mmCIF file of C-alpha atoms in Angstrom:
data_model
loop_
_atom_site.group_PDB
_atom_site.id
_atom_site.type_symbol
_atom_site.label_atom_id
_atom_site.label_comp_id
_atom_site.label_asym_id
_atom_site.label_seq_id
_atom_site.Cartn_x
_atom_site.Cartn_y
_atom_site.Cartn_z
ATOM 1 C CA MET A 1 9.517 37.411 -0.983
ATOM 2 C CA ALA A 2 7.520 39.851 1.108
ATOM 3 C CA ASP A 3 3.985 38.805 1.900
ATOM 4 C CA THR A 4 2.342 41.808 0.314
ATOM 5 C CA PHE A 5 -1.095 40.473 1.084
ATOM 6 C CA ASN A 6 -0.349 40.364 4.801
ATOM 7 C CA TYR A 7 -2.183 37.242 5.876
ATOM 8 C CA ARG A 8 -0.476 37.664 9.235
ATOM 9 C CA ILE A 9 -2.902 35.920 11.578
ATOM 10 C CA ASP A 10 -5.548 33.263 11.339
ATOM 11 C CA HIS A 11 -6.735 30.498 13.595
ATOM 12 C CA HIS A 12 -5.197 27.668 11.583
ATOM 13 C CA GLY A 13 -8.045 25.148 11.981
ATOM 14 C CA SER A 14 -11.449 24.322 13.386
ATOM 15 C CA LEU A 15 -13.196 26.466 15.997
ATOM 16 C CA VAL A 16 -15.200 25.372 19.051
ATOM 17 C CA ARG A 17 -18.790 24.744 17.966
ATOM 18 C CA PRO A 18 -21.606 26.535 19.809
ATOM 19 C CA ALA A 19 -23.895 24.272 21.860
ATOM 20 C CA GLU A 20 -26.897 25.295 19.732
ATOM 21 C CA LEU A 21 -25.137 24.062 16.603
ATOM 22 C CA LEU A 22 -24.247 20.709 18.149
ATOM 23 C CA ALA A 23 -27.843 20.288 19.338
ATOM 24 C CA ALA A 24 -29.194 21.027 15.872
ATOM 25 C CA ARG A 25 -26.851 18.513 14.282
ATOM 26 C CA THR A 26 -27.890 15.879 16.820
ATOM 27 C CA ALA A 27 -31.603 16.561 16.236
ATOM 28 C CA GLY A 28 -31.108 15.834 12.540
ATOM 29 C CA ASP A 29 -33.680 18.226 11.044
ATOM 30 C CA PRO A 30 -31.996 19.421 7.817
ATOM 31 C CA GLU A 31 -33.596 22.863 7.819
ATOM 32 C CA GLU A 32 -32.864 23.540 11.486
ATOM 33 C CA GLN A 33 -29.324 22.291 11.011
ATOM 34 C CA ALA A 34 -28.733 24.521 7.989
ATOM 35 C CA ALA A 35 -30.089 27.538 9.875
ATOM 36 C CA ALA A 36 -27.927 26.748 12.916
ATOM 37 C CA GLU A 37 -24.831 26.352 10.741
ATOM 38 C CA LEU A 38 -25.375 29.688 9.019
ATOM 39 C CA LYS A 39 -26.013 31.483 12.333
ATOM 40 C CA ALA A 40 -22.901 29.920 13.874
ATOM 41 C CA VAL A 41 -20.744 30.868 10.886
ATOM 42 C CA GLN A 42 -22.073 34.434 10.980
ATOM 43 C CA GLU A 43 -21.146 34.689 14.661
ATOM 44 C CA ALA A 44 -17.726 33.141 13.985
ATOM 45 C CA VAL A 45 -17.056 35.779 11.351
ATOM 46 C CA VAL A 46 -17.934 38.506 13.855
ATOM 47 C CA LEU A 47 -15.553 36.902 16.364
ATOM 48 C CA GLN A 48 -12.694 36.738 13.870
ATOM 49 C CA ARG A 49 -13.319 40.279 12.700
ATOM 50 C CA GLY A 50 -13.196 41.496 16.294
ATOM 51 C CA LEU A 51 -9.905 39.682 16.786
ATOM 52 C CA ARG A 52 -8.434 41.450 13.737
ATOM 53 C CA SER A 53 -7.756 38.176 11.968
ATOM 54 C CA THR A 54 -6.492 38.934 8.478
ATOM 55 C CA VAL A 55 -8.576 36.107 7.038
ATOM 56 C CA VAL A 56 -11.861 34.534 8.106
ATOM 57 C CA THR A 57 -13.024 30.929 7.888
ATOM 58 C CA ASP A 58 -16.229 29.051 8.581
ATOM 59 C CA GLY A 59 -14.511 27.314 11.511
ATOM 60 C CA ASP A 60 -15.466 23.924 10.038
ATOM 61 C CA PHE A 61 -18.888 24.544 11.594
ATOM 62 C CA PRO A 62 -20.801 22.872 8.722
ATOM 63 C CA ARG A 63 -18.797 19.624 9.181
ATOM 64 C CA ASP A 64 -18.353 16.844 11.757
ATOM 65 C CA ASP A 65 -14.577 17.146 11.671
ATOM 66 C CA PHE A 66 -11.767 18.701 9.646
ATOM 67 C CA ARG A 67 -11.984 15.930 7.023
ATOM 68 C CA GLY A 68 -15.644 16.571 6.276
ATOM 69 C CA ALA A 69 -15.150 18.970 3.384
ATOM 70 C CA VAL A 70 -14.232 15.946 1.280
ATOM 71 C CA LEU A 71 -15.623 12.929 3.121
ATOM 72 C CA GLU A 72 -19.137 14.359 3.366
ATOM 73 C CA ASN A 73 -19.236 15.517 -0.243
ATOM 74 C CA VAL A 74 -17.979 12.616 -2.342
ATOM 75 C CA SER A 75 -19.324 9.200 -3.238
ATOM 76 C CA GLY A 76 -17.268 6.024 -2.884
ATOM 77 C CA LEU A 77 -16.295 6.470 0.774
ATOM 78 C CA ARG A 78 -18.343 5.097 3.670
ATOM 79 C CA ARG A 79 -18.452 6.110 7.322
ATOM 80 C CA THR A 80 -18.066 3.135 9.689
ATOM 81 C CA ASP A 81 -18.809 2.638 13.373
ATOM 82 C CA ALA A 82 -15.127 2.091 14.147
ATOM 83 C CA VAL A 83 -12.646 4.615 15.517
ATOM 84 C CA GLY A 84 -9.091 4.774 14.155
ATOM 85 C CA PRO A 85 -5.858 5.067 16.155
ATOM 86 C CA ASP A 86 -6.077 8.844 15.716
ATOM 87 C CA GLY A 87 -9.382 8.909 17.600
ATOM 88 C CA LEU A 88 -11.357 9.846 14.497
ATOM 89 C CA VAL A 89 -14.329 7.920 13.143
ATOM 90 C CA ARG A 90 -13.007 5.622 10.455
ATOM 91 C CA TRP A 91 -14.103 5.990 6.854
ATOM 92 C CA VAL A 92 -13.262 3.420 4.204
ATOM 93 C CA ALA A 93 -12.997 3.705 0.433
ATOM 94 C CA GLU A 94 -15.294 1.263 -1.298
ATOM 95 C CA ALA A 95 -14.771 2.715 -4.776
ATOM 96 C CA LEU A 96 -12.817 5.465 -6.448
ATOM 97 C CA PRO A 97 -14.386 8.699 -5.159
ATOM 98 C CA LYS A 98 -16.409 11.119 -7.227
ATOM 99 C CA ALA A 99 -17.388 14.627 -6.132
ATOM 100 C CA ASN A 100 -21.079 15.391 -5.782
ATOM 101 C CA GLY A 101 -20.602 19.062 -6.638
ATOM 102 C CA PRO A 102 -18.510 21.841 -5.075
ATOM 103 C CA LEU A 103 -17.015 20.828 -1.727
ATOM 104 C CA VAL A 104 -16.728 24.098 0.165
ATOM 105 C CA ALA A 105 -16.798 26.793 -2.503
ATOM 106 C CA ASP A 106 -20.383 27.729 -1.682
ATOM 107 C CA TRP A 107 -19.476 28.331 1.964
ATOM 108 C CA ALA A 108 -16.527 30.435 0.869
ATOM 109 C CA GLY A 109 -18.972 32.544 -1.130
ATOM 110 C CA LYS A 110 -21.141 33.056 1.954
ATOM 111 C CA LEU A 111 -18.076 34.179 3.915
ATOM 112 C CA ALA A 112 -17.272 36.693 1.216
ATOM 113 C CA GLU A 113 -20.787 38.105 1.553
ATOM 114 C CA LEU A 114 -20.454 38.530 5.328
ATOM 115 C CA THR A 115 -17.290 40.635 5.482
ATOM 116 C CA VAL A 116 -14.696 42.353 3.344
ATOM 117 C CA ILE A 117 -11.968 40.329 5.110
ATOM 118 C CA ALA A 118 -10.491 37.689 2.836
ATOM 119 C CA PRO A 119 -11.931 34.180 3.247
ATOM 120 C CA LYS A 120 -9.618 31.248 3.881
ATOM 121 C CA VAL A 121 -10.609 27.677 3.084
ATOM 122 C CA ALA A 122 -9.140 24.525 4.633
ATOM 123 C CA LEU A 123 -9.308 21.114 2.980
ATOM 124 C CA PRO A 124 -8.003 17.715 4.092
ATOM 125 C CA SER A 125 -5.103 16.622 1.935
ATOM 126 C CA PRO A 126 -5.797 13.784 -0.505
ATOM 127 C CA ALA A 127 -2.709 11.902 0.673
ATOM 128 C CA TYR A 128 -3.942 11.982 4.249
ATOM 129 C CA LEU A 129 -7.397 10.770 3.247
ATOM 130 C CA ALA A 130 -5.992 7.979 1.100
ATOM 131 C CA ALA A 131 -3.601 6.884 3.839
ATOM 132 C CA THR A 132 -6.408 6.615 6.362
ATOM 133 C CA THR A 133 -9.335 5.307 4.277
ATOM 134 C CA PHE A 134 -7.686 2.755 1.996
ATOM 135 C CA GLU A 135 -8.399 -0.861 2.890
ATOM 136 C CA ALA A 136 -6.824 -3.617 0.820
ATOM 137 C CA GLY A 137 -9.375 -5.756 -1.000
ATOM 138 C CA LEU A 138 -12.097 -3.119 -0.690
ATOM 139 C CA GLY A 139 -12.510 -0.889 -3.730
ATOM 140 C CA PRO A 140 -9.433 0.879 -5.171
ATOM 141 C CA SER A 141 -6.530 -1.351 -6.099
ATOM 142 C CA SER A 142 -3.976 0.669 -4.166
ATOM 143 C CA ALA A 143 -3.708 3.618 -1.792
ATOM 144 C CA ARG A 144 -1.808 5.496 -4.510
ATOM 145 C CA GLU A 145 -4.684 5.010 -6.975
ATOM 146 C CA LEU A 146 -7.141 6.219 -4.333
ATOM 147 C CA GLY A 147 -4.921 9.165 -3.493
ATOM 148 C CA GLU A 148 -4.639 10.259 -7.107
ATOM 149 C CA ALA A 149 -8.431 10.157 -7.502
ATOM 150 C CA LEU A 150 -8.834 12.261 -4.363
ATOM 151 C CA ALA A 151 -6.113 14.611 -5.574
ATOM 152 C CA GLU A 152 -8.069 15.274 -8.769
ATOM 153 C CA ILE A 153 -11.122 16.208 -6.684
ATOM 154 C CA VAL A 154 -9.186 18.483 -4.328
ATOM 155 C CA HIS A 155 -7.275 20.056 -7.204
ATOM 156 C CA ALA A 156 -10.538 20.825 -9.016
ATOM 157 C CA GLU A 157 -11.927 22.397 -5.846
ATOM 158 C CA ILE A 158 -8.814 24.546 -5.407
ATOM 159 C CA GLU A 159 -9.137 25.767 -8.992
ATOM 160 C CA LEU A 160 -12.818 26.543 -8.399
ATOM 161 C CA LEU A 161 -12.032 28.446 -5.201
ATOM 162 C CA VAL A 162 -9.329 30.470 -6.912
ATOM 163 C CA SER A 163 -11.670 31.274 -9.812
ATOM 164 C CA ARG A 164 -14.166 32.608 -7.255
ATOM 165 C CA GLY A 165 -11.618 34.890 -5.644
ATOM 166 C CA VAL A 166 -10.359 32.864 -2.661
ATOM 167 C CA ARG A 167 -6.682 33.668 -2.198
ATOM 168 C CA LEU A 168 -5.672 31.511 0.793
ATOM 169 C CA ILE A 169 -6.314 27.774 0.765
ATOM 170 C CA GLN A 170 -4.877 25.374 3.322
ATOM 171 C CA LEU A 171 -4.417 21.615 3.040
ATOM 172 C CA ASP A 172 -4.173 19.565 6.237
ATOM 173 C CA ASN A 173 -2.078 16.404 6.337
ATOM 174 C CA PRO A 174 -1.487 15.488 10.009
ATOM 175 C CA LEU A 175 0.709 12.513 9.051
ATOM 176 C CA LEU A 176 3.571 14.294 7.314
ATOM 177 C CA LEU A 177 5.579 15.652 10.256
ATOM 178 C CA GLY A 178 5.866 12.200 11.787
ATOM 179 C CA GLN A 179 7.488 11.033 8.567
ATOM 180 C CA LEU A 180 10.167 13.717 8.853
ATOM 181 C CA ALA A 181 11.562 12.157 12.024
ATOM 182 C CA THR A 182 14.973 10.555 12.104
ATOM 183 C CA ASP A 183 12.970 7.450 13.018
ATOM 184 C CA PRO A 184 9.944 8.048 10.745
ATOM 185 C CA ALA A 185 6.447 7.217 11.931
ATOM 186 C CA SER A 186 4.069 5.219 9.786
ATOM 187 C CA GLY A 187 2.354 7.148 7.037
ATOM 188 C CA GLY A 188 -0.629 4.819 7.041
ATOM 189 C CA ALA A 189 -1.390 3.098 3.753
ATOM 190 C CA LEU A 190 0.777 5.516 1.726
ATOM 191 C CA SER A 191 4.566 5.615 1.630
ATOM 192 C CA PHE A 192 6.290 8.961 2.161
ATOM 193 C CA ALA A 193 7.119 9.170 -1.543
ATOM 194 C CA ASP A 194 3.548 8.412 -2.572
ATOM 195 C CA ALA A 195 2.171 10.921 -0.058
ATOM 196 C CA LEU A 196 4.346 13.672 -1.516
ATOM 197 C CA ALA A 197 3.363 12.749 -5.073
ATOM 198 C CA VAL A 198 -0.359 12.749 -4.258
ATOM 199 C CA ASP A 199 -0.351 16.055 -2.393
ATOM 200 C CA ALA A 200 1.753 17.568 -5.161
ATOM 201 C CA LEU A 201 -0.961 16.640 -7.682
ATOM 202 C CA ALA A 202 -3.541 18.521 -5.623
ATOM 203 C CA THR A 203 -1.514 21.670 -4.973
ATOM 204 C CA ARG A 204 0.107 22.193 -8.365
ATOM 205 C CA LEU A 205 -1.511 25.113 -10.198
ATOM 206 C CA ASP A 206 -0.463 25.965 -13.732
ATOM 207 C CA GLU A 207 -1.314 29.600 -13.096
ATOM 208 C CA ARG A 208 -1.400 31.435 -9.795
ATOM 209 C CA PRO A 209 -3.291 34.717 -9.770
ATOM 210 C CA GLU A 210 -1.572 37.470 -7.820
ATOM 211 C CA GLY A 211 -1.791 36.932 -4.081
ATOM 212 C CA VAL A 212 -2.889 33.282 -4.151
ATOM 213 C CA ARG A 213 -1.346 31.216 -1.368
ATOM 214 C CA ILE A 214 -1.653 27.440 -1.193
ATOM 215 C CA GLY A 215 -0.699 26.441 2.340
ATOM 216 C CA VAL A 216 0.037 23.026 3.790
ATOM 217 C CA SER A 217 -0.205 22.083 7.443
ATOM 218 C CA PRO A 218 1.925 18.914 7.703
ATOM 219 C CA GLY A 219 1.003 18.144 11.302
ATOM 220 C CA TRP A 220 0.430 19.590 14.722
ATOM 221 C CA GLU A 221 3.520 18.452 16.587
ATOM 222 C CA ALA A 222 7.153 18.398 15.531
ATOM 223 C CA PRO A 223 8.951 15.060 15.854
ATOM 224 C CA GLY A 224 11.610 14.619 18.506
ATOM 225 C CA ALA A 225 14.361 14.979 15.917
ATOM 226 C CA VAL A 226 14.019 16.071 12.285
ATOM 227 C CA ASP A 227 15.631 14.301 9.345
ATOM 228 C CA ARG A 228 16.763 17.404 7.441
ATOM 229 C CA ALA A 229 16.906 15.624 4.091
ATOM 230 C CA ARG A 230 13.309 14.405 4.394
ATOM 231 C CA ALA A 231 12.133 17.879 5.443
ATOM 232 C CA GLU A 232 13.830 19.457 2.435
ATOM 233 C CA ARG A 233 12.300 16.815 0.195
ATOM 234 C CA LEU A 234 8.833 17.632 1.545
ATOM 235 C CA TYR A 235 9.240 21.344 0.837
ATOM 236 C CA ALA A 236 10.729 20.669 -2.589
ATOM 237 C CA GLU A 237 8.201 18.154 -3.887
ATOM 238 C CA VAL A 238 4.896 19.631 -2.658
ATOM 239 C CA PRO A 239 4.518 22.987 -4.442
ATOM 240 C CA ALA A 240 2.959 24.937 -1.580
ATOM 241 C CA ASP A 241 3.543 28.642 -1.057
ATOM 242 C CA ARG A 242 3.048 28.598 2.677
ATOM 243 C CA TRP A 243 3.887 26.042 5.374
ATOM 244 C CA ILE A 244 1.957 26.077 8.635
ATOM 245 C CA LEU A 245 4.303 24.694 11.269
ATOM 246 C CA PRO A 246 4.013 24.009 15.006
ATOM 247 C CA PHE A 247 6.141 26.481 16.928
ATOM 248 C CA ASP A 248 4.697 26.452 20.429
ATOM 249 C CA GLN A 249 7.074 24.204 22.383
ATOM 250 C CA GLY A 250 10.437 25.848 21.762
ATOM 251 C CA THR A 251 12.176 22.648 20.671
ATOM 252 C CA ASP A 252 15.189 22.324 18.406
ATOM 253 C CA ALA A 253 13.068 20.233 16.039
ATOM 254 C CA GLU A 254 10.574 23.075 15.557
ATOM 255 C CA LEU A 255 13.412 25.409 14.659
ATOM 256 C CA GLU A 256 14.908 22.794 12.355
ATOM 257 C CA LEU A 257 11.639 22.671 10.384
ATOM 258 C CA VAL A 258 11.944 26.437 9.811
ATOM 259 C CA LYS A 259 15.636 26.219 8.926
ATOM 260 C CA ALA A 260 14.910 23.671 6.221
ATOM 261 C CA LEU A 261 12.391 25.951 4.460
ATOM 262 C CA PRO A 262 13.553 27.395 1.147
ATOM 263 C CA GLU A 263 13.986 31.155 1.223
ATOM 264 C CA ASP A 264 11.119 31.879 -1.173
ATOM 265 C CA LEU A 265 8.405 30.123 0.829
ATOM 266 C CA ASP A 266 6.132 31.668 3.447
ATOM 267 C CA VAL A 267 5.756 30.220 6.923
ATOM 268 C CA CYS A 268 2.923 30.447 9.426
ATOM 269 C CA LEU A 269 4.207 29.744 12.932
ATOM 270 C CA GLY A 270 1.815 28.055 15.351
ATOM 271 C CA VAL A 271 3.040 30.050 18.330
ATOM 272 C CA VAL A 272 0.455 29.208 20.993
ATOM 273 C CA ASP A 273 -0.624 25.772 22.187
ATOM 274 C CA ALA A 274 -4.253 25.165 21.222
ATOM 275 C CA THR A 275 -4.564 22.264 23.665
ATOM 276 C CA THR A 276 -3.910 24.037 26.978
ATOM 277 C CA PRO A 277 -5.767 27.036 28.471
ATOM 278 C CA GLU A 278 -2.661 28.572 30.041
ATOM 279 C CA LEU A 279 -1.483 31.608 28.102
ATOM 280 C CA GLU A 280 2.047 31.678 26.791
ATOM 281 C CA ASP A 281 4.543 34.266 28.019
ATOM 282 C CA ILE A 282 4.905 36.854 25.254
ATOM 283 C CA ASP A 283 8.612 37.421 25.820
ATOM 284 C CA THR A 284 9.228 33.682 25.505
ATOM 285 C CA VAL A 285 7.264 33.515 22.254
ATOM 286 C CA MET A 286 9.046 36.560 20.861
ATOM 287 C CA ALA A 287 12.433 35.044 21.717
ATOM 288 C CA ARG A 288 11.479 31.947 19.698
ATOM 289 C CA ILE A 289 10.369 34.100 16.770
ATOM 290 C CA ASP A 290 13.616 36.066 16.962
ATOM 291 C CA ALA A 291 15.509 32.759 16.794
ATOM 292 C CA ALA A 292 13.531 31.778 13.703
ATOM 293 C CA GLY A 293 14.265 35.213 12.245
ATOM 294 C CA GLU A 294 17.945 34.323 12.087
ATOM 295 C CA PHE A 295 17.074 31.774 9.414
ATOM 296 C CA LYS A 296 13.820 33.060 7.906
ATOM 297 C CA ASP A 297 12.752 36.562 6.887
ATOM 298 C CA ILE A 298 9.917 37.412 9.278
ATOM 299 C CA GLU A 299 8.397 39.532 6.515
ATOM 300 C CA ASP A 300 7.423 36.195 4.953
ATOM 301 C CA ALA A 301 5.838 34.884 8.153
ATOM 302 C CA ALA A 302 2.502 34.788 9.933
ATOM 303 C CA VAL A 303 1.358 33.514 13.330
ATOM 304 C CA SER A 304 -1.491 31.306 14.486
ATOM 305 C CA PRO A 305 -2.370 28.749 17.161
ATOM 306 C CA SER A 306 -0.553 25.443 16.799
ATOM 307 C CA ARG A 307 -3.622 23.563 15.531
ATOM 308 C CA GLY A 308 -7.403 23.681 15.422
ATOM 309 C CA PHE A 309 -9.351 24.126 18.650
ATOM 310 C CA ALA A 310 -11.969 21.517 17.760
ATOM 311 C CA ASP A 311 -10.932 19.391 14.803
ATOM 312 C CA VAL A 312 -13.757 17.080 15.866
ATOM 313 C CA ALA A 313 -17.035 18.949 16.417
ATOM 314 C CA THR A 314 -17.952 17.105 19.606
ATOM 315 C CA ARG A 315 -14.418 17.060 21.033
ATOM 316 C CA PRO A 316 -13.220 20.638 21.616
ATOM 317 C CA LEU A 317 -9.754 20.960 23.086
ATOM 318 C CA LEU A 318 -10.579 24.177 24.949
ATOM 319 C CA SER A 319 -13.656 26.133 25.999
ATOM 320 C CA ALA A 320 -14.906 28.908 23.726
ATOM 321 C CA GLU A 321 -13.629 31.511 26.205
ATOM 322 C CA ASP A 322 -10.169 29.925 26.416
ATOM 323 C CA GLN A 323 -10.124 29.784 22.625
ATOM 324 C CA ARG A 324 -10.899 33.517 22.487
ATOM 325 C CA ARG A 325 -8.089 34.308 24.955
ATOM 326 C CA LYS A 326 -5.623 32.297 22.874
ATOM 327 C CA LEU A 327 -6.642 34.094 19.691
ATOM 328 C CA VAL A 328 -6.308 37.469 21.409
ATOM 329 C CA LEU A 329 -2.775 36.432 22.377
ATOM 330 C CA VAL A 330 -1.965 35.501 18.777
ATOM 331 C CA GLU A 331 -3.222 38.904 17.660
ATOM 332 C CA THR A 332 -1.056 40.578 20.324
ATOM 333 C CA ILE A 333 2.006 38.638 19.182
ATOM 334 C CA ALA A 334 1.312 39.723 15.599
ATOM 335 C CA ARG A 335 1.319 43.344 16.769
ATOM 336 C CA TYR A 336 4.652 42.780 18.500
ATOM 337 C CA CYS A 337 6.043 41.471 15.211
ATOM 338 C CA TRP A 338 4.511 43.792 12.643
ATOM 339 C CA GLY A 339 2.937 46.681 14.532
ATOM 340 C CA ASN A 340 -0.146 48.027 12.784
ATOM 341 C CA GLU A 341 0.992 46.808 9.382
ATOM 342 C CA PHE A 342 -1.237 43.764 9.174
#
């Protein structure tokens, strides 16, 4: 299936927040914060447009971290003072969540007003949120029940976004790749089967308007060795159109994740490491893409960094300048692959 809408390059996740935005969020004045967020998003759109990204996002600038689109806009979940094993501030579910209105659709509308480039929206997956916020004896009776409630919210938001013209929506579940290992990592409070069922509830659309892509990022790092059967089960049970996979280390496991993809699904390859400032050698990256091309039609592919540059607002992985250099490299790699097509 050729990707006729040519979403060849995007930045995958969160962008490095400007210092002025962080200062405004720390100061806590709602009006100043809102103004700083809008200014930062406007500048981020200009940056992405200059980099020839085929979609634009708000960089997660209006949120504390990549989970905020849901956590900051629903009732029933509470922020704690603790930090989880993933280094993120821990939230706990005290009741089944309810949305307090649109999650990110309004920001998507602002993006659409700023440029003719298609907006992309990223949301945390409900299975990931349930796996990391469920606490036995506190609120929902099970992580599965919590996950299904979150899936309803995310599903409703996806339908709203699609109705407003957004054609590329990405769900982030950083726990899934670890569960594809031959020695699977813990999936938190949700089993692998329950995680697939919950994320499937969120991503299943009865009707898909032309050009709509629901993408899933199942993690930022491939496991040491991939259990092929579990990978195929993931792709089969979560009805995503596009899988955003790490592809920046050149390991057999990264290639195995691509090999396991069904022929009719798109792939976005995270070809540059978003955690190190050193630029990748283009010939090396192209050789990896050529290897993937033996198993996957590159016409159904896109490229991006391997993960977000600042999934936590106050914890950027690179400087803004290093981030720009990495994105320029991604754009260059896209030209090597598709010329001026995208």
